PDB file of C-alpha atoms in Angstrom:
ATOM      1  CA  UNK A   1     -18.664  10.821 -11.819  1.00 41.00           C
ATOM      2  CA  UNK A   2     -19.604   7.181 -11.305  1.00 52.00           C
ATOM      3  CA  UNK A   3     -18.350   5.130  -8.380  1.00 68.00           C
ATOM      4  CA  UNK A   4     -17.148   2.327 -10.595  1.00 88.00           C
ATOM      5  CA  UNK A   5     -15.522  -0.694  -8.933  1.00 94.00           C
ATOM      6  CA  UNK A   6     -14.266  -3.644 -10.977  1.00 95.00           C
ATOM      7  CA  UNK A   7     -12.672  -6.993 -10.186  1.00 96.00           C
ATOM      8  CA  UNK A   8     -10.034  -8.157 -12.655  1.00 96.00           C
ATOM      9  CA  UNK A   9      -9.201 -11.845 -12.344  1.00 97.00           C
ATOM     10  CA  UNK A  10      -5.578 -12.743 -13.018  1.00 96.00           C
ATOM     11  CA  UNK A  11      -6.280 -16.469 -12.671  1.00 94.00           C
ATOM     12  CA  UNK A  12      -9.512 -18.383 -13.235  1.00 93.00           C
ATOM     13  CA  UNK A  13      -9.650 -20.552 -10.120  1.00 95.00           C
ATOM     14  CA  UNK A  14     -12.425 -22.872  -8.925  1.00 96.00           C
ATOM     15  CA  UNK A  15     -13.648 -21.281  -5.672  1.00 97.00           C
ATOM     16  CA  UNK A  16     -16.909 -23.149  -5.143  1.00 96.00           C
ATOM     17  CA  UNK A  17     -17.542 -23.485  -1.410  1.00 95.00           C
ATOM     18  CA  UNK A  18     -14.575 -21.267  -0.464  1.00 96.00           C
ATOM     19  CA  UNK A  19     -14.384 -19.096   2.643  1.00 97.00           C
ATOM     20  CA  UNK A  20     -13.477 -15.456   1.968  1.00 98.00           C
ATOM     21  CA  UNK A  21     -11.475 -13.533   4.574  1.00 97.00           C
ATOM     22  CA  UNK A  22     -11.490  -9.779   4.204  1.00 94.00           C
ATOM     23  CA  UNK A  23      -8.650  -7.646   5.514  1.00 92.00           C
ATOM     24  CA  UNK A  24      -9.398  -3.940   5.222  1.00 91.00           C
ATOM     25  CA  UNK A  25      -7.827  -1.414   7.600  1.00 86.00           C
ATOM     26  CA  UNK A  26      -9.689  -0.668  10.811  1.00 84.00           C
ATOM     27  CA  UNK A  27      -8.900  -0.225  14.476  1.00 85.00           C
ATOM     28  CA  UNK A  28      -5.446  -1.649  15.177  1.00 84.00           C
ATOM     29  CA  UNK A  29      -5.188  -2.671  11.504  1.00 86.00           C
ATOM     30  CA  UNK A  30      -6.209  -6.129  12.728  1.00 90.00           C
ATOM     31  CA  UNK A  31      -7.842  -7.105   9.431  1.00 92.00           C
ATOM     32  CA  UNK A  32      -4.867  -6.124   7.296  1.00 90.00           C
ATOM     33  CA  UNK A  33      -2.349  -7.915   9.538  1.00 89.00           C
ATOM     34  CA  UNK A  34      -4.538 -11.042   9.701  1.00 93.00           C
ATOM     35  CA  UNK A  35      -4.951 -11.119   5.925  1.00 94.00           C
ATOM     36  CA  UNK A  36      -1.240 -10.654   5.218  1.00 90.00           C
ATOM     37  CA  UNK A  37      -0.357 -13.406   7.695  1.00 91.00           C
ATOM     38  CA  UNK A  38      -2.777 -15.822   5.994  1.00 94.00           C
ATOM     39  CA  UNK A  39      -1.374 -14.978   2.564  1.00 94.00           C
ATOM     40  CA  UNK A  40       2.208 -15.558   3.704  1.00 90.00           C
ATOM     41  CA  UNK A  41       1.726 -18.564   6.000  1.00 92.00           C
ATOM     42  CA  UNK A  42      -0.581 -20.459   3.615  1.00 94.00           C
ATOM     43  CA  UNK A  43       1.351 -19.589   0.458  1.00 94.00           C
ATOM     44  CA  UNK A  44      -1.729 -18.127  -1.214  1.00 96.00           C
ATOM     45  CA  UNK A  45      -1.529 -17.127  -4.876  1.00 96.00           C
ATOM     46  CA  UNK A  46      -2.726 -13.774  -6.198  1.00 96.00           C
ATOM     47  CA  UNK A  47      -5.787 -14.361  -8.372  1.00 97.00           C
ATOM     48  CA  UNK A  48      -7.114 -10.854  -8.927  1.00 97.00           C
ATOM     49  CA  UNK A  49      -7.219  -7.148  -8.171  1.00 96.00           C
ATOM     50  CA  UNK A  50     -10.038  -4.768  -7.318  1.00 96.00           C
ATOM     51  CA  UNK A  51      -9.788  -1.432  -9.091  1.00 94.00           C
ATOM     52  CA  UNK A  52     -11.557   1.888  -9.149  1.00 92.00           C
ATOM     53  CA  UNK A  53     -10.604   5.317 -10.517  1.00 90.00           C
ATOM     54  CA  UNK A  54     -11.346   6.549  -6.981  1.00 87.00           C
ATOM     55  CA  UNK A  55      -8.803   4.319  -5.228  1.00 86.00           C
ATOM     56  CA  UNK A  56      -5.544   5.938  -4.085  1.00 82.00           C
ATOM     57  CA  UNK A  57      -3.082   6.381  -6.947  1.00 83.00           C
ATOM     58  CA  UNK A  58      -0.397   4.258  -5.306  1.00 84.00           C
ATOM     59  CA  UNK A  59       1.518   1.033  -5.792  1.00 85.00           C
ATOM     60  CA  UNK A  60       2.248  -1.208  -2.821  1.00 83.00           C
ATOM     61  CA  UNK A  61       5.811  -2.474  -3.242  1.00 85.00           C
ATOM     62  CA  UNK A  62       6.766  -5.692  -1.440  1.00 82.00           C
ATOM     63  CA  UNK A  63      10.142  -7.352  -1.958  1.00 84.00           C
ATOM     64  CA  UNK A  64      10.665  -5.112  -4.972  1.00 90.00           C
ATOM     65  CA  UNK A  65       7.396  -6.175  -6.646  1.00 88.00           C
ATOM     66  CA  UNK A  66       4.573  -3.624  -7.245  1.00 89.00           C
ATOM     67  CA  UNK A  67       1.023  -4.517  -6.248  1.00 89.00           C
ATOM     68  CA  UNK A  68      -2.408  -2.937  -6.559  1.00 90.00           C
ATOM     69  CA  UNK A  69      -3.800  -1.425  -3.339  1.00 89.00           C
ATOM     70  CA  UNK A  70      -6.657  -3.996  -3.160  1.00 94.00           C
ATOM     71  CA  UNK A  71      -5.871  -7.600  -4.067  1.00 96.00           C
ATOM     72  CA  UNK A  72      -7.407 -11.083  -4.051  1.00 98.00           C
ATOM     73  CA  UNK A  73      -5.509 -14.260  -3.144  1.00 98.00           C
ATOM     74  CA  UNK A  74      -6.563 -17.913  -2.962  1.00 97.00           C
ATOM     75  CA  UNK A  75      -5.241 -21.323  -2.032  1.00 96.00           C
ATOM     76  CA  UNK A  76      -6.143 -24.865  -2.990  1.00 95.00           C
ATOM     77  CA  UNK A  77      -8.928 -26.826  -1.355  1.00 93.00           C
ATOM     78  CA  UNK A  78      -7.757 -28.767   1.686  1.00 92.00           C
ATOM     79  CA  UNK A  79      -9.656 -31.712   3.184  1.00 92.00           C
ATOM     80  CA  UNK A  80      -9.242 -33.452   6.527  1.00 87.00           C
ATOM     81  CA  UNK A  81     -11.517 -35.892   8.408  1.00 83.00           C
ATOM     82  CA  UNK A  82     -14.364 -35.332   5.963  1.00 84.00           C
ATOM     83  CA  UNK A  83     -14.190 -31.530   6.109  1.00 88.00           C
ATOM     84  CA  UNK A  84     -12.954 -29.395   3.220  1.00 92.00           C
ATOM     85  CA  UNK A  85     -11.915 -25.743   3.309  1.00 93.00           C
ATOM     86  CA  UNK A  86     -10.501 -23.330   0.767  1.00 96.00           C
ATOM     87  CA  UNK A  87      -9.276 -19.822   1.563  1.00 96.00           C
ATOM     88  CA  UNK A  88      -9.783 -16.642  -0.438  1.00 98.00           C
ATOM     89  CA  UNK A  89      -8.296 -13.469   1.041  1.00 98.00           C
ATOM     90  CA  UNK A  90      -9.168  -9.916   0.053  1.00 97.00           C
ATOM     91  CA  UNK A  91      -6.516  -7.555   1.425  1.00 95.00           C
ATOM     92  CA  UNK A  92      -5.904  -3.817   1.376  1.00 91.00           C
ATOM     93  CA  UNK A  93      -3.374  -1.681   3.224  1.00 81.00           C
ATOM     94  CA  UNK A  94      -5.504   1.431   2.650  1.00 84.00           C
ATOM     95  CA  UNK A  95      -9.055   2.402   3.555  1.00 85.00           C
ATOM     96  CA  UNK A  96     -11.393   2.925   0.590  1.00 86.00           C
ATOM     97  CA  UNK A  97     -12.999   6.378   0.320  1.00 85.00           C
ATOM     98  CA  UNK A  98     -16.192   6.465   2.386  1.00 87.00           C
ATOM     99  CA  UNK A  99     -18.421   7.065  -0.638  1.00 89.00           C
ATOM    100  CA  UNK A 100     -16.947   3.973  -2.290  1.00 91.00           C
ATOM    101  CA  UNK A 101     -17.558   1.528   0.580  1.00 92.00           C
ATOM    102  CA  UNK A 102     -21.017   0.362  -0.502  1.00 94.00           C
ATOM    103  CA  UNK A 103     -20.157  -0.027  -4.212  1.00 94.00           C
ATOM    104  CA  UNK A 104     -16.990  -1.907  -3.240  1.00 95.00           C
ATOM    105  CA  UNK A 105     -18.870  -4.309  -0.970  1.00 96.00           C
ATOM    106  CA  UNK A 106     -21.640  -4.838  -3.524  1.00 96.00           C
ATOM    107  CA  UNK A 107     -19.098  -5.652  -6.248  1.00 96.00           C
ATOM    108  CA  UNK A 108     -17.266  -8.092  -3.968  1.00 97.00           C
ATOM    109  CA  UNK A 109     -20.528  -9.856  -3.041  1.00 97.00           C
ATOM    110  CA  UNK A 110     -21.553 -10.166  -6.702  1.00 97.00           C
ATOM    111  CA  UNK A 111     -18.177 -11.779  -7.423  1.00 97.00           C
ATOM    112  CA  UNK A 112     -18.360 -14.152  -4.419  1.00 98.00           C
ATOM    113  CA  UNK A 113     -21.825 -15.329  -5.440  1.00 97.00           C
ATOM    114  CA  UNK A 114     -20.721 -15.783  -9.057  1.00 97.00           C
ATOM    115  CA  UNK A 115     -17.685 -17.837  -7.950  1.00 97.00           C
ATOM    116  CA  UNK A 116     -19.752 -19.979  -5.566  1.00 97.00           C
ATOM    117  CA  UNK A 117     -18.061 -18.875  -2.315  1.00 97.00           C
ATOM    118  CA  UNK A 118     -20.292 -19.745   0.635  1.00 95.00           C
ATOM    119  CA  UNK A 119     -19.228 -17.448   3.471  1.00 96.00           C
ATOM    120  CA  UNK A 120     -17.244 -14.365   4.351  1.00 97.00           C
ATOM    121  CA  UNK A 121     -15.362 -13.704   7.589  1.00 97.00           C
ATOM    122  CA  UNK A 122     -14.113 -10.216   8.381  1.00 95.00           C
ATOM    123  CA  UNK A 123     -11.500  -9.339  10.992  1.00 93.00           C
ATOM    124  CA  UNK A 124     -11.597  -6.037  12.860  1.00 90.00           C
ATOM    125  CA  UNK A 125     -10.292  -4.439  16.011  1.00 90.00           C
ATOM    126  CA  UNK A 126     -12.349  -2.540  18.550  1.00 86.00           C
ATOM    127  CA  UNK A 127     -11.591  -0.449  21.601  1.00 79.00           C
ATOM    128  CA  UNK A 128     -12.444  -2.080  24.906  1.00 68.00           C
ATOM    129  CA  UNK A 129     -15.092  -0.220  26.900  1.00 62.00           C
ATOM    130  CA  UNK A 130     -13.082  -0.744  30.092  1.00 60.00           C
ATOM    131  CA  UNK A 131      -9.770   1.082  29.875  1.00 59.00           C
ATOM    132  CA  UNK A 132      -8.388  -1.059  32.712  1.00 56.00           C
ATOM    133  CA  UNK A 133      -8.984  -4.312  30.831  1.00 61.00           C
ATOM    134  CA  UNK A 134      -6.109  -6.180  29.252  1.00 61.00           C
ATOM    135  CA  UNK A 135      -7.279  -6.810  25.668  1.00 69.00           C
ATOM    136  CA  UNK A 136      -7.725 -10.548  25.143  1.00 82.00           C
ATOM    137  CA  UNK A 137     -11.273 -11.120  23.921  1.00 89.00           C
ATOM    138  CA  UNK A 138     -12.648 -11.741  20.452  1.00 93.00           C
ATOM    139  CA  UNK A 139     -16.317 -11.068  19.776  1.00 94.00           C
ATOM    140  CA  UNK A 140     -18.488 -12.169  16.875  1.00 95.00           C
ATOM    141  CA  UNK A 141     -21.624 -11.029  15.054  1.00 96.00           C
ATOM    142  CA  UNK A 142     -23.272 -12.847  12.147  1.00 96.00           C
ATOM    143  CA  UNK A 143     -25.521 -11.796   9.286  1.00 97.00           C
ATOM    144  CA  UNK A 144     -27.608 -15.001   9.340  1.00 97.00           C
ATOM    145  CA  UNK A 145     -28.711 -17.614  11.851  1.00 96.00           C
ATOM    146  CA  UNK A 146     -26.135 -20.011  10.433  1.00 96.00           C
ATOM    147  CA  UNK A 147     -23.370 -17.429  10.736  1.00 96.00           C
ATOM    148  CA  UNK A 148     -24.402 -16.664  14.315  1.00 95.00           C
ATOM    149  CA  UNK A 149     -24.123 -20.366  15.165  1.00 94.00           C
ATOM    150  CA  UNK A 150     -20.407 -20.176  14.327  1.00 93.00           C
ATOM    151  CA  UNK A 151     -19.874 -17.753  17.212  1.00 94.00           C
ATOM    152  CA  UNK A 152     -20.312 -20.613  19.690  1.00 90.00           C
ATOM    153  CA  UNK A 153     -18.295 -22.994  17.489  1.00 88.00           C
ATOM    154  CA  UNK A 154     -15.408 -20.531  17.503  1.00 89.00           C
ATOM    155  CA  UNK A 155     -15.538 -20.026  21.265  1.00 89.00           C
ATOM    156  CA  UNK A 156     -15.952 -16.244  21.033  1.00 93.00           C
ATOM    157  CA  UNK A 157     -18.368 -13.908  22.764  1.00 93.00           C
ATOM    158  CA  UNK A 158     -21.425 -12.614  20.888  1.00 94.00           C
ATOM    159  CA  UNK A 159     -21.291  -8.882  20.158  1.00 91.00           C
ATOM    160  CA  UNK A 160     -24.711  -7.776  21.414  1.00 90.00           C
ATOM    161  CA  UNK A 161     -24.860  -3.974  21.310  1.00 88.00           C
ATOM    162  CA  UNK A 162     -22.877  -1.286  19.518  1.00 86.00           C
ATOM    163  CA  UNK A 163     -22.018  -0.016  16.066  1.00 88.00           C
ATOM    164  CA  UNK A 164     -19.721  -1.437  13.413  1.00 88.00           C
ATOM    165  CA  UNK A 165     -18.650   1.058  10.786  1.00 87.00           C
ATOM    166  CA  UNK A 166     -16.725   0.963   7.547  1.00 88.00           C
ATOM    167  CA  UNK A 167     -16.353  -2.062   5.309  1.00 92.00           C
ATOM    168  CA  UNK A 168     -17.148  -4.629   8.040  1.00 93.00           C
ATOM    169  CA  UNK A 169     -20.430  -2.938   8.939  1.00 93.00           C
ATOM    170  CA  UNK A 170     -21.562  -2.700   5.325  1.00 95.00           C
ATOM    171  CA  UNK A 171     -20.598  -6.342   4.749  1.00 96.00           C
ATOM    172  CA  UNK A 172     -22.804  -7.465   7.630  1.00 97.00           C
ATOM    173  CA  UNK A 173     -25.741  -5.445   6.273  1.00 97.00           C
ATOM    174  CA  UNK A 174     -25.212  -6.721   2.723  1.00 97.00           C
ATOM    175  CA  UNK A 175     -24.949 -10.283   4.013  1.00 97.00           C
ATOM    176  CA  UNK A 176     -28.243  -9.938   5.859  1.00 97.00           C
ATOM    177  CA  UNK A 177     -29.945  -8.406   2.794  1.00 97.00           C
ATOM    178  CA  UNK A 178     -28.731 -11.215   0.511  1.00 97.00           C
ATOM    179  CA  UNK A 179     -29.048 -14.004   3.109  1.00 97.00           C
ATOM    180  CA  UNK A 180     -25.312 -14.615   2.664  1.00 97.00           C
ATOM    181  CA  UNK A 181     -23.284 -15.917   5.603  1.00 97.00           C
ATOM    182  CA  UNK A 182     -21.046 -13.170   7.018  1.00 97.00           C
ATOM    183  CA  UNK A 183     -19.227 -13.441  10.345  1.00 97.00           C
ATOM    184  CA  UNK A 184     -17.472 -10.374  11.714  1.00 96.00           C
ATOM    185  CA  UNK A 185     -14.741 -11.099  14.274  1.00 95.00           C
ATOM    186  CA  UNK A 186     -13.887  -8.185  16.562  1.00 94.00           C
ATOM    187  CA  UNK A 187     -10.658  -8.378  18.549  1.00 93.00           C
ATOM    188  CA  UNK A 188     -10.060  -6.071  21.497  1.00 90.00           C
ATOM    189  CA  UNK A 189      -7.193  -3.613  21.144  1.00 87.00           C
ATOM    190  CA  UNK A 190      -5.895  -1.119  23.691  1.00 74.00           C
ATOM    191  CA  UNK A 191      -4.759   1.593  21.331  1.00 73.00           C
ATOM    192  CA  UNK A 192      -5.363   2.438  17.704  1.00 69.00           C
ATOM    193  CA  UNK A 193      -1.915   1.272  16.604  1.00 76.00           C
ATOM    194  CA  UNK A 194      -0.981  -1.819  14.552  1.00 80.00           C
ATOM    195  CA  UNK A 195      -1.735  -4.777  16.844  1.00 86.00           C
ATOM    196  CA  UNK A 196      -0.391  -8.129  15.623  1.00 87.00           C
ATOM    197  CA  UNK A 197      -1.280  -9.747  18.950  1.00 89.00           C
ATOM    198  CA  UNK A 198      -4.967  -9.008  18.394  1.00 90.00           C
ATOM    199  CA  UNK A 199      -4.604 -10.437  14.877  1.00 91.00           C
ATOM    200  CA  UNK A 200      -3.064 -13.594  16.394  1.00 92.00           C
ATOM    201  CA  UNK A 201      -6.206 -14.054  18.500  1.00 93.00           C
ATOM    202  CA  UNK A 202      -8.274 -13.843  15.308  1.00 94.00           C
ATOM    203  CA  UNK A 203      -6.037 -16.491  13.713  1.00 94.00           C
ATOM    204  CA  UNK A 204      -6.751 -18.773  16.696  1.00 92.00           C
ATOM    205  CA  UNK A 205     -10.485 -18.324  16.113  1.00 94.00           C
ATOM    206  CA  UNK A 206     -10.141 -19.033  12.392  1.00 94.00           C
ATOM    207  CA  UNK A 207      -8.285 -22.226  13.287  1.00 92.00           C
ATOM    208  CA  UNK A 208     -11.410 -23.359  15.166  1.00 91.00           C
ATOM    209  CA  UNK A 209     -13.656 -22.559  12.192  1.00 92.00           C
ATOM    210  CA  UNK A 210     -11.502 -23.870   9.336  1.00 92.00           C
ATOM    211  CA  UNK A 211     -10.987 -27.415  10.545  1.00 84.00           C
ATOM    212  CA  UNK A 212      -9.276 -28.664   7.390  1.00 86.00           C
ATOM    213  CA  UNK A 213      -6.610 -25.927   7.425  1.00 90.00           C
ATOM    214  CA  UNK A 214      -3.977 -25.751  10.149  1.00 89.00           C
ATOM    215  CA  UNK A 215      -3.434 -22.166  11.290  1.00 90.00           C
ATOM    216  CA  UNK A 216      -0.736 -21.316  13.807  1.00 86.00           C
ATOM    217  CA  UNK A 217      -0.706 -17.883  15.510  1.00 85.00           C
ATOM    218  CA  UNK A 218       2.761 -18.365  17.038  1.00 84.00           C
ATOM    219  CA  UNK A 219       4.748 -17.146  13.992  1.00 81.00           C
ATOM    220  CA  UNK A 220       2.559 -14.043  13.930  1.00 81.00           C
ATOM    221  CA  UNK A 221       3.354 -13.360  17.568  1.00 80.00           C
ATOM    222  CA  UNK A 222       7.054 -13.899  16.904  1.00 78.00           C
ATOM    223  CA  UNK A 223       6.986 -11.478  13.969  1.00 72.00           C
ATOM    224  CA  UNK A 224       4.646  -9.006  15.674  1.00 70.00           C
ATOM    225  CA  UNK A 225       6.995  -6.042  15.872  1.00 70.00           C
ATOM    226  CA  UNK A 226       8.247  -6.425  12.301  1.00 73.00           C
ATOM    227  CA  UNK A 227       4.733  -6.815  10.866  1.00 66.00           C
ATOM    228  CA  UNK A 228       3.410  -3.894  12.884  1.00 66.00           C
ATOM    229  CA  UNK A 229       6.272  -1.703  11.643  1.00 71.00           C
ATOM    230  CA  UNK A 230       5.683  -2.693   8.000  1.00 69.00           C
ATOM    231  CA  UNK A 231       1.949  -2.028   8.134  1.00 64.00           C
ATOM    232  CA  UNK A 232       2.469   1.249  10.009  1.00 67.00           C
ATOM    233  CA  UNK A 233       4.987   2.408   7.367  1.00 72.00           C
ATOM    234  CA  UNK A 234       2.590   1.670   4.503  1.00 67.00           C
ATOM    235  CA  UNK A 235      -0.223   3.384   6.365  1.00 64.00           C
ATOM    236  CA  UNK A 236       1.912   6.469   7.040  1.00 70.00           C
ATOM    237  CA  UNK A 237       2.948   6.663   3.385  1.00 67.00           C
ATOM    238  CA  UNK A 238      -0.640   6.571   2.165  1.00 62.00           C
ATOM    239  CA  UNK A 239      -2.113   9.777   0.736  1.00 60.00           C
ATOM    240  CA  UNK A 240      -4.504  11.607   3.108  1.00 60.00           C
ATOM    241  CA  UNK A 241      -7.623  10.378   1.298  1.00 53.00           C
ATOM    242  CA  UNK A 242      -6.599   6.764   2.008  1.00 52.00           C
ATOM    243  CA  UNK A 243      -6.249   7.331   5.752  1.00 51.00           C
ATOM    244  CA  UNK A 244      -9.876   7.504   6.783  1.00 44.00           C
ATOM    245  CA  UNK A 245     -10.782   7.484  10.446  1.00 42.00           C
ATOM    246  CA  UNK A 246     -10.974   3.959  11.822  1.00 41.00           C
ATOM    247  CA  UNK A 247     -14.299   2.869  13.345  1.00 37.00           C
ATOM    248  CA  UNK A 248     -14.949   2.541  17.055  1.00 37.00           C
ATOM    249  CA  UNK A 249     -17.172  -0.002  18.717  1.00 34.00           C
ATOM    250  CA  UNK A 250     -19.211  -0.055  21.891  1.00 34.00           C
ATOM    251  CA  UNK A 251     -20.518  -3.149  23.560  1.00 32.00           C
TER     252      UNK A 251
END
């Protein structure tokens, strides 16, 4: 049985030079919460879905409207002070099956290259090594020298030693292999529960990197409990095969 993954575009949008943000579930569901906040706050439009016969047989219903488990959204290009940015967000409330991670990432990279996107930023959570620490740091690791230079630009700490599993880890490896700019942002979380506050710290970092787009973490903090409850409910309703173990990081 093949591990077929396909991207079906609902809209043909010019994405040359766009920044892709991926939001797959991980520790604290930081990526999923970050992605959903960007979609809602920036008014992004759904442009496609990612499908596979091996994805969970579910429909994600929001405001009475059914959605595929893995979706692509995009906004218009925004320019300010000579800098232009355009957002593309890939979001999923469910973890892909482990054996599908590499085919999924490869398919997404092929599509990004074809569309002319120039970088990918992933958002993840990780458990702090010091249990007494109050989680407040965001770390970064890049697939290329250019991507690693953004770590300083964003004012985050470099992630020097450890392991990054799941979709984010494979994306970093694929980015290095293809010489494609990938930046993984890792926000500290205390427990493996939905953490909108950690996602808000990622939004602050993205605001430093996407100079032409104004991102405000305050609404996310204000809606933290509601967003955490929504994401937790969808996660709990997922079939067992969609609730893979979230990765842990050491550093």
